Amino acid sequence: MHPILFIVFLPLLAALVAGLTNKAAPPVFAKAVTTGALFISAALSWPIFLGFVGGSSEATVVPVLTWIQSGTLAFDWALRVDTLTAVMLVVINTVSALVHLYSWGYMDEDPDQPRFFAYLSLFTFAMLMLVTADNLVQMFFGWEGVGLASYLLIGFWFRKPSANAAAIKAFVVNRVGDLGFMLGIFGTYLVFDTVSITEILAAAPAMSGATIGFLGFTVQTMDVLCILLFIGAMGKSAQLGLHTWLPDAMEGPTPVSALIHAATMVTAGVFMVCRLSPMFETAPVALGMVTFIGAATCIFAATVGTTQWDIKRVIAYSTCSQLGYMFFAAGVGAYGVAMFHLFTHAFFKALLFLGAGSVIHAMHHEQDMRYYGELRKHIPLTFWAMMMGTLAITGVGIYHLGAGFAGFWSKDAILEVAYGRGTELGNFAFWMGTFAALLTSFYSWRLMFLTFWGKPRWIESEHIQHSVHKTPAEAGEDTTGGYHPHESPLSMLIPLGVLSIGAVLAGQIFAPTFLDDAAFWGSSIFYNEPLIHAMHGVPYLVKYAAFIVMLIGLFVAWLAYIKDTSIPGKTAEQLGPIYRFLYNKWYFDELYHYLFIVPAFWLGRQFWKLGDVGTIDRFGPNGIAWVVEKGAVGARRFQTGYLYSYALVMLLGLVAAITWVLF
């Protein structure tokens, strides 16, 4: 039996056991079952991945069952295992297993732990279904599965109104993208008469240049299909325009943030574009759109991240920005580079989220960085883990030494390949990516300095005040308020340690394989070898661009948050409208509120007032009730109880009957 069957179905089995058992057994039962299943899946995933790295594994398809046969539409439930799948298996299962273990400590006091762990495992199963899909329908099944599971996880604390609102927002925004994805699948089946990914990719090159009628225009067939598919990716991977759900998703527990925003749901769009890369290579307009949207998202999210105070929201916007990097790498044709950044990003971004959770745990659930300070002395292990993640995401490394953290290898490769592409869009992406790297360095070091350096500002937090039963006035000069931050339990620190290793070494070890080994990728993606050669031939200034801007960002953050802490306030005051524009996330939420929500509510009220109440109720149940009521009033007038009244009615009836018979 192929190990992929255990890898995919063990999380599902664990989710069913934990969910159905729920509180009938002690919480440790559900935790042990789900965590054990995920660690087994992770352990089985690594040999498959290393087999492809070493060249000993071959792509295969493992059948599960016959699914649907209807006319020309026929497909089975089968699990595709190739290089692209193997990369995703390692990323998903490793991070998910560590998130499960981390949740033992983080969710220890929650009364609904079995339900939480069941949701986590269900989410992992859905994502595994997506990445092992051998046809587009199966991919859509996993696509919608992660959407459902994310809704359950984001709204896990359902007694909290903001969590419910965030869950609904994530669900609705993703449905917009999913409509595009569905239309793309329908169109692909219409054109290719199959939903088999293998058959579609084999036939795609022959469709290059073909046209089709769409919305009254003659357009390139493959451009239309790929743009529709990419709209689905925009929703799932939170690209500009369909990104608004991502920051609000922070309302869920922190382990959820690490799972959704690091390794799984948000990377589904990138995976889909890379899986269908031979299709996208026949659609130059669609690739241009992918490049532009990716670069725009990259810079948009980075600008917003510089102004946020919530530690989780800063990292969430960072995720959005890094996804932009992945998309514009795919847009210029470097799908292997995009997947490499997805691979390294999973380690350091999960590390940053879980590290932030450890800080929040230490600070009595406080998430505002303005109320932190000097925490490196109190939670040193968390500090060093966050430091490794920060060094990785900011791309610390030196090209000529051939050494650097994970983000150095993948982010530099993206900037180099965008420049090496030599097109106008490629150059645009390069400059946007470079500026975003500057901002990434600034907000990442800003987070570190506000959290771990400076004087303690703990007593200003309402959470801390509640814990120590003091107000700032009562605490006086003691800005700690007598509060003692505590290091996280071992179950939370072990995942931080493992992910730190990934943040340090993942790029160093696997860069040659992901970037330069065409045999490694095989036929799982479109591998543009000339572009990779061009990437290695770019000027040294391009190779050092990310490192240079990292130093600038570090210096500016040190100047503003260590050297002279009055600078941020003065800058915000001077910039005025610009600062408010960035702080309010470019007013996307407000814009969508007036463009979509207000008209939708108005239309709903019209249907309610005029359609439901004014028509259906009026002439339906209310109308019938009115007729019965009036009839009863009329009948009551004849029910007098006097014999002569009844005799009169009978006489009138008799006269009417005789008249009708005679005349």
mmCIF file of N, CA and C in Angstrom, residues 233-331:
data_model
loop_
_atom_site.group_PDB
_atom_site.id
_atom_site.type_symbol
_atom_site.label_atom_id
_atom_site.label_comp_id
_atom_site.label_asym_id
_atom_site.label_seq_id
_atom_site.Cartn_x
_atom_site.Cartn_y
_atom_site.Cartn_z
ATOM 1 N N ALA A 233 -7.398 32.005 -7.470
ATOM 2 C CA ALA A 233 -6.148 32.100 -6.698
ATOM 3 C C ALA A 233 -6.071 33.420 -5.945
ATOM 4 N N MET A 234 -6.585 34.488 -6.517
ATOM 5 C CA MET A 234 -6.569 35.798 -5.844
ATOM 6 C C MET A 234 -7.353 35.756 -4.546
ATOM 7 N N GLY A 235 -8.501 35.078 -4.566
ATOM 8 C CA GLY A 235 -9.310 34.978 -3.352
ATOM 9 C C GLY A 235 -8.648 34.138 -2.291
ATOM 10 N N LYS A 236 -8.199 32.955 -2.676
ATOM 11 C CA LYS A 236 -7.629 32.018 -1.712
ATOM 12 C C LYS A 236 -6.288 32.517 -1.169
ATOM 13 N N SER A 237 -5.502 33.171 -2.012
ATOM 14 C CA SER A 237 -4.174 33.628 -1.597
ATOM 15 C C SER A 237 -4.135 35.117 -1.281
ATOM 16 N N ALA A 238 -5.300 35.719 -1.089
ATOM 17 C CA ALA A 238 -5.423 37.095 -0.573
ATOM 18 C C ALA A 238 -4.629 38.113 -1.375
ATOM 19 N N GLN A 239 -4.829 38.107 -2.690
ATOM 20 C CA GLN A 239 -4.182 39.118 -3.529
ATOM 21 C C GLN A 239 -5.026 40.390 -3.597
ATOM 22 N N LEU A 240 -4.386 41.481 -4.001
ATOM 23 C CA LEU A 240 -4.997 42.804 -3.977
ATOM 24 C C LEU A 240 -6.386 42.799 -4.618
ATOM 25 N N GLY A 241 -7.358 43.279 -3.876
ATOM 26 C CA GLY A 241 -8.750 43.282 -4.313
ATOM 27 C C GLY A 241 -9.578 42.259 -3.567
ATOM 28 N N LEU A 242 -9.019 41.076 -3.339
ATOM 29 C CA LEU A 242 -9.705 40.024 -2.586
ATOM 30 C C LEU A 242 -8.893 39.658 -1.346
ATOM 31 N N HIS A 243 -8.194 40.619 -0.806
ATOM 32 C CA HIS A 243 -7.287 40.405 0.335
ATOM 33 C C HIS A 243 -7.929 40.740 1.673
ATOM 34 N N THR A 244 -9.083 41.373 1.672
ATOM 35 C CA THR A 244 -9.594 42.016 2.883
ATOM 36 C C THR A 244 -9.896 41.037 4.007
ATOM 37 N N TRP A 245 -10.092 39.759 3.685
ATOM 38 C CA TRP A 245 -10.418 38.776 4.714
ATOM 39 C C TRP A 245 -9.210 38.400 5.566
ATOM 40 N N LEU A 246 -8.016 38.514 4.997
ATOM 41 C CA LEU A 246 -6.833 37.956 5.645
ATOM 42 C C LEU A 246 -6.501 38.603 6.994
ATOM 43 N N PRO A 247 -6.415 39.949 7.102
ATOM 44 C CA PRO A 247 -6.101 40.530 8.424
ATOM 45 C C PRO A 247 -7.161 40.221 9.474
ATOM 46 N N ASP A 248 -8.428 40.213 9.054
ATOM 47 C CA ASP A 248 -9.507 39.938 10.000
ATOM 48 C C ASP A 248 -9.483 38.502 10.496
ATOM 49 N N ALA A 249 -8.860 37.611 9.723
ATOM 50 C CA ALA A 249 -8.776 36.214 10.126
ATOM 51 C C ALA A 249 -7.930 36.029 11.386
ATOM 52 N N MET A 250 -7.239 37.083 11.818
ATOM 53 C CA MET A 250 -6.450 37.032 13.051
ATOM 54 C C MET A 250 -7.330 36.881 14.290
ATOM 55 N N GLU A 251 -8.635 36.991 14.109
ATOM 56 C CA GLU A 251 -9.549 36.820 15.242
ATOM 57 C C GLU A 251 -9.564 35.373 15.739
ATOM 58 N N GLY A 252 -9.140 34.446 14.895
ATOM 59 C CA GLY A 252 -9.043 33.055 15.324
ATOM 60 C C GLY A 252 -7.857 32.849 16.251
ATOM 61 N N PRO A 253 -7.781 31.703 16.936
ATOM 62 C CA PRO A 253 -6.620 31.419 17.792
ATOM 63 C C PRO A 253 -5.318 31.485 17.006
ATOM 64 N N THR A 254 -4.234 31.871 17.651
ATOM 65 C CA THR A 254 -2.944 32.056 16.981
ATOM 66 C C THR A 254 -2.461 30.817 16.227
ATOM 67 N N PRO A 255 -2.612 29.592 16.752
ATOM 68 C CA PRO A 255 -2.197 28.430 15.949
ATOM 69 C C PRO A 255 -2.902 28.355 14.606
ATOM 70 N N VAL A 256 -4.135 28.834 14.560
ATOM 71 C CA VAL A 256 -4.879 28.870 13.299
ATOM 72 C C VAL A 256 -4.193 29.811 12.312
ATOM 73 N N SER A 257 -3.766 30.961 12.812
ATOM 74 C CA SER A 257 -3.062 31.918 11.969
ATOM 75 C C SER A 257 -1.817 31.283 11.361
ATOM 76 N N ALA A 258 -1.065 30.554 12.175
ATOM 77 C CA ALA A 258 0.151 29.904 11.686
ATOM 78 C C ALA A 258 -0.171 28.866 10.622
ATOM 79 N N LEU A 259 -1.246 28.118 10.831
ATOM 80 C CA LEU A 259 -1.597 27.041 9.900
ATOM 81 C C LEU A 259 -2.148 27.601 8.596
ATOM 82 N N ILE A 260 -3.089 28.522 8.682
ATOM 83 C CA ILE A 260 -3.739 29.060 7.494
ATOM 84 C C ILE A 260 -2.801 29.951 6.701
ATOM 85 N N HIS A 261 -2.079 30.842 7.402
ATOM 86 C CA HIS A 261 -1.349 31.903 6.726
ATOM 87 C C HIS A 261 0.102 31.574 6.433
ATOM 88 N N ALA A 262 0.578 30.446 6.873
ATOM 89 C CA ALA A 262 1.966 30.087 6.617
ATOM 90 C C ALA A 262 2.087 28.988 5.583
ATOM 91 N N ALA A 263 1.402 27.908 5.829
ATOM 92 C CA ALA A 263 1.690 26.709 5.059
ATOM 93 C C ALA A 263 0.550 26.175 4.226
ATOM 94 N N THR A 264 -0.640 26.567 4.504
ATOM 95 C CA THR A 264 -1.736 25.857 3.869
ATOM 96 C C THR A 264 -2.610 26.761 3.004
ATOM 97 N N MET A 265 -3.721 27.226 3.536
ATOM 98 C CA MET A 265 -4.763 27.820 2.705
ATOM 99 C C MET A 265 -4.246 28.916 1.770
ATOM 100 N N VAL A 266 -3.489 29.858 2.280
ATOM 101 C CA VAL A 266 -3.092 30.988 1.456
ATOM 102 C C VAL A 266 -2.108 30.606 0.357
ATOM 103 N N THR A 267 -1.472 29.456 0.476
ATOM 104 C CA THR A 267 -0.554 29.022 -0.574
ATOM 105 C C THR A 267 -1.246 28.200 -1.656
ATOM 106 N N ALA A 268 -2.549 27.917 -1.466
ATOM 107 C CA ALA A 268 -3.280 27.095 -2.433
ATOM 108 C C ALA A 268 -3.297 27.746 -3.813
ATOM 109 N N GLY A 269 -3.464 29.062 -3.855
ATOM 110 C CA GLY A 269 -3.492 29.767 -5.138
ATOM 111 C C GLY A 269 -2.169 29.667 -5.871
ATOM 112 N N VAL A 270 -1.065 29.838 -5.143
ATOM 113 C CA VAL A 270 0.266 29.718 -5.743
ATOM 114 C C VAL A 270 0.463 28.302 -6.278
ATOM 115 N N PHE A 271 0.076 27.311 -5.476
ATOM 116 C CA PHE A 271 0.200 25.920 -5.905
ATOM 117 C C PHE A 271 -0.589 25.674 -7.186
ATOM 118 N N MET A 272 -1.823 26.178 -7.238
ATOM 119 C CA MET A 272 -2.670 25.954 -8.411
ATOM 120 C C MET A 272 -2.060 26.554 -9.672
ATOM 121 N N VAL A 273 -1.530 27.769 -9.582
ATOM 122 C CA VAL A 273 -0.901 28.403 -10.739
ATOM 123 C C VAL A 273 0.315 27.589 -11.191
ATOM 124 N N CYS A 274 1.114 27.107 -10.238
ATOM 125 C CA CYS A 274 2.292 26.309 -10.589
ATOM 126 C C CYS A 274 1.884 24.947 -11.153
ATOM 127 N N ARG A 275 0.858 24.334 -10.605
ATOM 128 C CA ARG A 275 0.375 23.054 -11.129
ATOM 129 C C ARG A 275 -0.088 23.189 -12.575
ATOM 130 N N LEU A 276 -0.745 24.293 -12.882
ATOM 131 C CA LEU A 276 -1.269 24.514 -14.229
ATOM 132 C C LEU A 276 -0.337 25.398 -15.061
ATOM 133 N N SER A 277 0.947 25.435 -14.701
ATOM 134 C CA SER A 277 1.905 26.325 -15.364
ATOM 135 C C SER A 277 1.991 26.121 -16.881
ATOM 136 N N PRO A 278 1.914 24.887 -17.425
ATOM 137 C CA PRO A 278 1.899 24.769 -18.891
ATOM 138 C C PRO A 278 0.707 25.484 -19.526
ATOM 139 N N MET A 279 -0.421 25.538 -18.830
ATOM 140 C CA MET A 279 -1.569 26.312 -19.327
ATOM 141 C C MET A 279 -1.249 27.800 -19.330
ATOM 142 N N PHE A 280 -0.728 28.288 -18.215
ATOM 143 C CA PHE A 280 -0.434 29.716 -18.092
ATOM 144 C C PHE A 280 0.641 30.170 -19.075
ATOM 145 N N GLU A 281 1.553 29.270 -19.461
ATOM 146 C CA GLU A 281 2.594 29.633 -20.416
ATOM 147 C C GLU A 281 2.021 29.916 -21.805
ATOM 148 N N THR A 282 0.819 29.442 -22.085
ATOM 149 C CA THR A 282 0.168 29.717 -23.369
ATOM 150 C C THR A 282 -0.716 30.959 -23.290
ATOM 151 N N ALA A 283 -0.724 31.641 -22.133
ATOM 152 C CA ALA A 283 -1.617 32.787 -21.915
ATOM 153 C C ALA A 283 -0.803 33.999 -21.460
ATOM 154 N N PRO A 284 -0.191 34.734 -22.392
ATOM 155 C CA PRO A 284 0.683 35.853 -22.001
ATOM 156 C C PRO A 284 -0.042 36.971 -21.262
ATOM 157 N N VAL A 285 -1.297 37.237 -21.634
ATOM 158 C CA VAL A 285 -2.051 38.291 -20.949
ATOM 159 C C VAL A 285 -2.315 37.901 -19.500
ATOM 160 N N ALA A 286 -2.690 36.642 -19.291
ATOM 161 C CA ALA A 286 -2.944 36.150 -17.938
ATOM 162 C C ALA A 286 -1.673 36.203 -17.099
ATOM 163 N N LEU A 287 -0.534 35.818 -17.679
ATOM 164 C CA LEU A 287 0.732 35.883 -16.941
ATOM 165 C C LEU A 287 1.094 37.323 -16.582
ATOM 166 N N GLY A 288 0.816 38.237 -17.509
ATOM 167 C CA GLY A 288 1.045 39.653 -17.203
ATOM 168 C C GLY A 288 0.188 40.113 -16.036
ATOM 169 N N MET A 289 -1.069 39.646 -15.998
ATOM 170 C CA MET A 289 -1.965 39.975 -14.894
ATOM 171 C C MET A 289 -1.440 39.391 -13.583
ATOM 172 N N VAL A 290 -0.958 38.152 -13.619
ATOM 173 C CA VAL A 290 -0.394 37.517 -12.424
ATOM 174 C C VAL A 290 0.794 38.329 -11.910
ATOM 175 N N THR A 291 1.662 38.753 -12.823
ATOM 176 C CA THR A 291 2.846 39.532 -12.447
ATOM 177 C C THR A 291 2.450 40.863 -11.817
ATOM 178 N N PHE A 292 1.539 41.574 -12.474
ATOM 179 C CA PHE A 292 1.146 42.905 -11.986
ATOM 180 C C PHE A 292 0.442 42.816 -10.644
ATOM 181 N N ILE A 293 -0.538 41.920 -10.527
ATOM 182 C CA ILE A 293 -1.292 41.786 -9.271
ATOM 183 C C ILE A 293 -0.352 41.360 -8.144
ATOM 184 N N GLY A 294 0.553 40.431 -8.429
ATOM 185 C CA GLY A 294 1.516 39.988 -7.414
ATOM 186 C C GLY A 294 2.386 41.130 -6.928
ATOM 187 N N ALA A 295 2.934 41.917 -7.860
ATOM 188 C CA ALA A 295 3.800 43.037 -7.491
ATOM 189 C C ALA A 295 3.020 44.112 -6.737
ATOM 190 N N ALA A 296 1.791 44.386 -7.177
ATOM 191 C CA ALA A 296 0.959 45.389 -6.505
ATOM 192 C C ALA A 296 0.599 44.947 -5.091
ATOM 193 N N THR A 297 0.269 43.668 -4.923
ATOM 194 C CA THR A 297 -0.049 43.135 -3.592
ATOM 195 C C THR A 297 1.157 43.225 -2.682
ATOM 196 N N CYS A 298 2.297 42.905 -3.250
ATOM 197 C CA CYS A 298 3.560 42.921 -2.512
ATOM 198 C C CYS A 298 3.808 44.284 -1.868
ATOM 199 N N ILE A 299 3.640 45.350 -2.650
ATOM 200 C CA ILE A 299 3.932 46.683 -2.141
ATOM 201 C C ILE A 299 2.780 47.207 -1.273
ATOM 202 N N PHE A 300 1.543 46.895 -1.641
ATOM 203 C CA PHE A 300 0.392 47.329 -0.853
ATOM 204 C C PHE A 300 0.474 46.808 0.585
ATOM 205 N N ALA A 301 0.644 45.495 0.727
ATOM 206 C CA ALA A 301 0.641 44.893 2.061
ATOM 207 C C ALA A 301 1.823 45.380 2.888
ATOM 208 N N ALA A 302 2.967 45.585 2.235
ATOM 209 C CA ALA A 302 4.146 46.054 2.963
ATOM 210 C C ALA A 302 3.929 47.459 3.517
ATOM 211 N N THR A 303 3.285 48.334 2.736
ATOM 212 C CA THR A 303 3.037 49.704 3.221
ATOM 213 C C THR A 303 2.088 49.697 4.415
ATOM 214 N N VAL A 304 1.067 48.842 4.358
ATOM 215 C CA VAL A 304 0.107 48.777 5.470
ATOM 216 C C VAL A 304 0.764 48.189 6.709
ATOM 217 N N GLY A 305 1.618 47.185 6.524
ATOM 218 C CA GLY A 305 2.285 46.529 7.652
ATOM 219 C C GLY A 305 3.144 47.470 8.478
ATOM 220 N N THR A 306 3.621 48.553 7.882
ATOM 221 C CA THR A 306 4.493 49.486 8.602
ATOM 222 C C THR A 306 3.750 50.308 9.645
ATOM 223 N N THR A 307 2.405 50.337 9.567
ATOM 224 C CA THR A 307 1.640 51.230 10.447
ATOM 225 C C THR A 307 0.814 50.498 11.497
ATOM 226 N N GLN A 308 0.729 49.157 11.431
ATOM 227 C CA GLN A 308 -0.138 48.413 12.338
ATOM 228 C C GLN A 308 0.518 48.210 13.707
ATOM 229 N N TRP A 309 -0.312 48.119 14.740
ATOM 230 C CA TRP A 309 0.180 47.934 16.110
ATOM 231 C C TRP A 309 -0.070 46.519 16.637
ATOM 232 N N ASP A 310 -1.066 45.833 16.109
ATOM 233 C CA ASP A 310 -1.361 44.460 16.528
ATOM 234 C C ASP A 310 -0.281 43.532 15.970
ATOM 235 N N ILE A 311 0.390 42.795 16.842
ATOM 236 C CA ILE A 311 1.531 41.970 16.435
ATOM 237 C C ILE A 311 1.124 40.927 15.398
ATOM 238 N N LYS A 312 -0.069 40.351 15.519
ATOM 239 C CA LYS A 312 -0.519 39.345 14.565
ATOM 240 C C LYS A 312 -0.893 39.975 13.227
ATOM 241 N N ARG A 313 -1.452 41.175 13.241
ATOM 242 C CA ARG A 313 -1.818 41.832 11.984
ATOM 243 C C ARG A 313 -0.585 42.236 11.177
ATOM 244 N N VAL A 314 0.475 42.642 11.863
ATOM 245 C CA VAL A 314 1.722 42.958 11.157
ATOM 246 C C VAL A 314 2.209 41.726 10.394
ATOM 247 N N ILE A 315 2.200 40.580 11.057
ATOM 248 C CA ILE A 315 2.665 39.347 10.426
ATOM 249 C C ILE A 315 1.694 38.907 9.336
ATOM 250 N N ALA A 316 0.392 39.176 9.515
ATOM 251 C CA ALA A 316 -0.602 38.827 8.492
ATOM 252 C C ALA A 316 -0.374 39.622 7.215
ATOM 253 N N TYR A 317 -0.146 40.931 7.345
ATOM 254 C CA TYR A 317 0.152 41.731 6.157
ATOM 255 C C TYR A 317 1.487 41.325 5.543
ATOM 256 N N SER A 318 2.404 40.885 6.370
ATOM 257 C CA SER A 318 3.665 40.350 5.860
ATOM 258 C C SER A 318 3.406 39.123 4.989
ATOM 259 N N THR A 319 2.501 38.250 5.434
ATOM 260 C CA THR A 319 2.132 37.073 4.643
ATOM 261 C C THR A 319 1.573 37.486 3.292
ATOM 262 N N CYS A 320 0.669 38.443 3.316
ATOM 263 C CA CYS A 320 0.058 38.946 2.089
ATOM 264 C C CYS A 320 1.135 39.451 1.124
ATOM 265 N N SER A 321 2.114 40.176 1.658
ATOM 266 C CA SER A 321 3.211 40.715 0.852
ATOM 267 C C SER A 321 4.062 39.598 0.267
ATOM 268 N N GLN A 322 4.400 38.602 1.075
ATOM 269 C CA GLN A 322 5.241 37.495 0.596
ATOM 270 C C GLN A 322 4.517 36.662 -0.462
ATOM 271 N N LEU A 323 3.198 36.543 -0.346
ATOM 272 C CA LEU A 323 2.433 35.848 -1.385
ATOM 273 C C LEU A 323 2.518 36.609 -2.707
ATOM 274 N N GLY A 324 2.555 37.933 -2.617
ATOM 275 C CA GLY A 324 2.755 38.742 -3.820
ATOM 276 C C GLY A 324 4.069 38.409 -4.505
ATOM 277 N N TYR A 325 5.141 38.225 -3.712
ATOM 278 C CA TYR A 325 6.430 37.792 -4.264
ATOM 279 C C TYR A 325 6.275 36.491 -5.053
ATOM 280 N N MET A 326 5.592 35.525 -4.444
ATOM 281 C CA MET A 326 5.422 34.212 -5.097
ATOM 282 C C MET A 326 4.686 34.348 -6.420
ATOM 283 N N PHE A 327 3.653 35.181 -6.445
ATOM 284 C CA PHE A 327 2.861 35.310 -7.665
ATOM 285 C C PHE A 327 3.635 36.015 -8.772
ATOM 286 N N PHE A 328 4.365 37.064 -8.462
ATOM 287 C CA PHE A 328 5.052 37.699 -9.577
ATOM 288 C C PHE A 328 6.245 36.869 -10.040
ATOM 289 N N ALA A 329 6.781 36.011 -9.174
ATOM 290 C CA ALA A 329 7.788 35.049 -9.633
ATOM 291 C C ALA A 329 7.167 34.078 -10.629
ATOM 292 N N ALA A 330 5.959 33.580 -10.313
ATOM 293 C CA ALA A 330 5.252 32.704 -11.254
ATOM 294 C C ALA A 330 4.867 33.460 -12.517
ATOM 295 N N GLY A 331 4.509 34.743 -12.365
ATOM 296 C CA GLY A 331 4.094 35.543 -13.509
ATOM 297 C C GLY A 331 5.197 35.750 -14.536
#
